[in-house]
Short mmCIF file of C-alpha atoms in Angstrom, two decimals:
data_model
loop_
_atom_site.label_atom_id
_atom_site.label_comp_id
_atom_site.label_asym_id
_atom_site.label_seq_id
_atom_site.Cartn_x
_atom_site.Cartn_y
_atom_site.Cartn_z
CA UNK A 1 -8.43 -0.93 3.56
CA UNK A 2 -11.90 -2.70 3.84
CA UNK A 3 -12.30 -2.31 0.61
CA UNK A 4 -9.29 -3.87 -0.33
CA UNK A 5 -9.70 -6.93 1.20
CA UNK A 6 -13.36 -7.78 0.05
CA UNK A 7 -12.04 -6.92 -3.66
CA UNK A 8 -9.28 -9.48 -3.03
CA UNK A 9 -11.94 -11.68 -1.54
CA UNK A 10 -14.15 -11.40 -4.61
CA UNK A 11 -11.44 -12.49 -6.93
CA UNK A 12 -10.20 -14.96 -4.73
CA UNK A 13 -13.61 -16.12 -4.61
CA UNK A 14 -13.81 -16.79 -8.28
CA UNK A 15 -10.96 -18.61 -8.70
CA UNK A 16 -10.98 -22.02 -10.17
CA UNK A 17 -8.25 -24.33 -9.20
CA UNK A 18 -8.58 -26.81 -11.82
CA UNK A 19 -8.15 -24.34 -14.56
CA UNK A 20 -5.03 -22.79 -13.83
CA UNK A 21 -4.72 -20.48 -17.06
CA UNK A 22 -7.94 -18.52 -16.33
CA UNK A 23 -7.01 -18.48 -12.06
CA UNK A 24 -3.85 -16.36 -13.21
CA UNK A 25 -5.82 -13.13 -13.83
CA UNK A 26 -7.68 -12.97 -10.84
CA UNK A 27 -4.98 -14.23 -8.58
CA UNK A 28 -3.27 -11.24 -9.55
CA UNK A 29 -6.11 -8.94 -9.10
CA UNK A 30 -6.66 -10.31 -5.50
CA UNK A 31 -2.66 -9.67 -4.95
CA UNK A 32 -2.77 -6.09 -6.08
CA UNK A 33 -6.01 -5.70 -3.79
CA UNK A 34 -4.16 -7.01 -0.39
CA UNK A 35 -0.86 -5.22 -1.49
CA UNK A 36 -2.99 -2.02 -1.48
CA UNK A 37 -4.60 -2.98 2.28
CA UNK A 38 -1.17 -3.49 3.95
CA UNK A 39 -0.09 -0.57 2.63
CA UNK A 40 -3.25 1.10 4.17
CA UNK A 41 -2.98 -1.12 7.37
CA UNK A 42 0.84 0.49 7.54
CA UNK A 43 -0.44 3.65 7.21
CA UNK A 44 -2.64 3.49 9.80
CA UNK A 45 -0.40 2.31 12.20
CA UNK A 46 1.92 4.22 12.20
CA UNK A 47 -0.26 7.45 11.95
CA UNK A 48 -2.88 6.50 14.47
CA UNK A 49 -1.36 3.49 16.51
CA UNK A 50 2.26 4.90 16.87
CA UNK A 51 3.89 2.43 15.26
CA UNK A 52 7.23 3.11 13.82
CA UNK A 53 7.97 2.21 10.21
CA UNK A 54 10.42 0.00 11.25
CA UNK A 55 8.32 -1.58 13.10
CA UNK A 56 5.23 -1.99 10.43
CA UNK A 57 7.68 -2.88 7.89
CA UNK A 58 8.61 -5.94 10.17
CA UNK A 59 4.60 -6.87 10.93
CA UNK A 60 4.43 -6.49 7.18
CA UNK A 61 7.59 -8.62 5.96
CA UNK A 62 9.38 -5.63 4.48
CA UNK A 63 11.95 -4.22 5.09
CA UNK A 64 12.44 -0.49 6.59
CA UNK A 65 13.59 0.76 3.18
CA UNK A 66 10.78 -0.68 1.56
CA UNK A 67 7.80 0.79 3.82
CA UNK A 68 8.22 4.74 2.88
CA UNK A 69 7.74 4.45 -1.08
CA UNK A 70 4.50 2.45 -0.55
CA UNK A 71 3.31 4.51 2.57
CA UNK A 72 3.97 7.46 -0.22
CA UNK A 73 1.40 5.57 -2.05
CA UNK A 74 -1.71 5.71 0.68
CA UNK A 75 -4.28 7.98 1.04
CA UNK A 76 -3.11 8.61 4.64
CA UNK A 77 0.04 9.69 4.08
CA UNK A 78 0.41 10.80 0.21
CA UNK A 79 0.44 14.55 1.27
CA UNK A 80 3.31 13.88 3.27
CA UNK A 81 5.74 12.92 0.97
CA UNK A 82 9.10 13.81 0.39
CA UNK A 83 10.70 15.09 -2.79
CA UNK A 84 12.17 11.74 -3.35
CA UNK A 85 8.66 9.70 -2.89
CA UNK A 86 8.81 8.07 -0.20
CA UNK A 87 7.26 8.85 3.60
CA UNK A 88 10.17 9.89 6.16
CA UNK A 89 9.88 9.60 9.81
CA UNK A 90 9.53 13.21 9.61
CA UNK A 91 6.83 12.97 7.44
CA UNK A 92 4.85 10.47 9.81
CA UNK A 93 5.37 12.94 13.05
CA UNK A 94 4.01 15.84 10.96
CA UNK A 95 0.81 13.73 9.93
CA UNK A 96 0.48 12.65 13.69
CA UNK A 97 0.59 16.34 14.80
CA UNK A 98 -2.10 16.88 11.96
CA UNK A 99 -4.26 14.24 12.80
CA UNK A 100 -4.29 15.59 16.02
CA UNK A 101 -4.96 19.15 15.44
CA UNK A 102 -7.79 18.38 12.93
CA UNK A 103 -5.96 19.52 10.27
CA UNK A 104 -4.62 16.43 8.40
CA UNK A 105 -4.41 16.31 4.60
CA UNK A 106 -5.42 14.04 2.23
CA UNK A 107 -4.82 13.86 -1.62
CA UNK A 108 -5.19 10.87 -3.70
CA UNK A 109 -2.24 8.98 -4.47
CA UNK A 110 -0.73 9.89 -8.09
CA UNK A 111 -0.66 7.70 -10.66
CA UNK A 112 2.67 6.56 -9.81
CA UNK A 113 1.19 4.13 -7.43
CA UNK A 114 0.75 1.23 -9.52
CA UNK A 115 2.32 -1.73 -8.74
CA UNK A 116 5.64 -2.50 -11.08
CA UNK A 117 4.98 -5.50 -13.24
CA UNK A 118 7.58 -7.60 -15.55
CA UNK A 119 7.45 -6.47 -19.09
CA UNK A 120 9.18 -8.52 -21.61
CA UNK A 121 12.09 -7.28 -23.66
CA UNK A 122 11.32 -9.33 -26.34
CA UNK A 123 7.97 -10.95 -28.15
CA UNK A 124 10.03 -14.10 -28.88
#
């Protein structure tokens, strides 16, 4: 998650305000960087803080439905996934019980966890 935010920083950092065209770009990048860390910062709590997804979707804006495809997406909690993609309460208790057995898995997230973006229909 650290890493995240002082990506996000960065970009935010280079940002020019006066020349909206080239800000786009990089206000984008730092999006996609603090989209990442509450995902991770969601993860975390509700692994090793006992926070319900209900309940990080809420500190996060979201909504419950919304928190288990991007928890899907962590590094946390990617091994845990259901069939469908997404993280499950179920799936949260069995990476607890990990965690505290020293036994947790990780895998990288897939390459599914990109962000969606618009894509136009048409050039015109």
């Amino acid at each position: 998650m650290a890493a995240s935010v002082d990506t996000a920083r960065a970009a935010l950092d280079r940002v020019d305000p006066t020349r909206p065209v080239e800000a786009l770009p990089l206000l984008r990048e730092a999006q996609e960087h603090v989209i990442r860390a509450i995902d991770e910062a969601m993860a975390a709590a509700v692994t090793t803080e006992g926070t319900t997804i209900r309940t990080a979707g809420l500190l996060a804006g979201l909504t419950e439905n919304a928190v288990g495809p991007r928890l899907a997406r962590t590094r946390l909690l990617a091994a845990y996934r259901s069939e469908s993609g997404r993280v499950t309460a179920a799936g949260v208790e069995r990476a607890r019980y990990d965690l505290e057995e020293g036994r947790h898995r990780t895998i990288a997230p897939d390459g599914q966890s990109a962000p969606l973006r618009f894509r136009a229909r048409r050039t015109t």
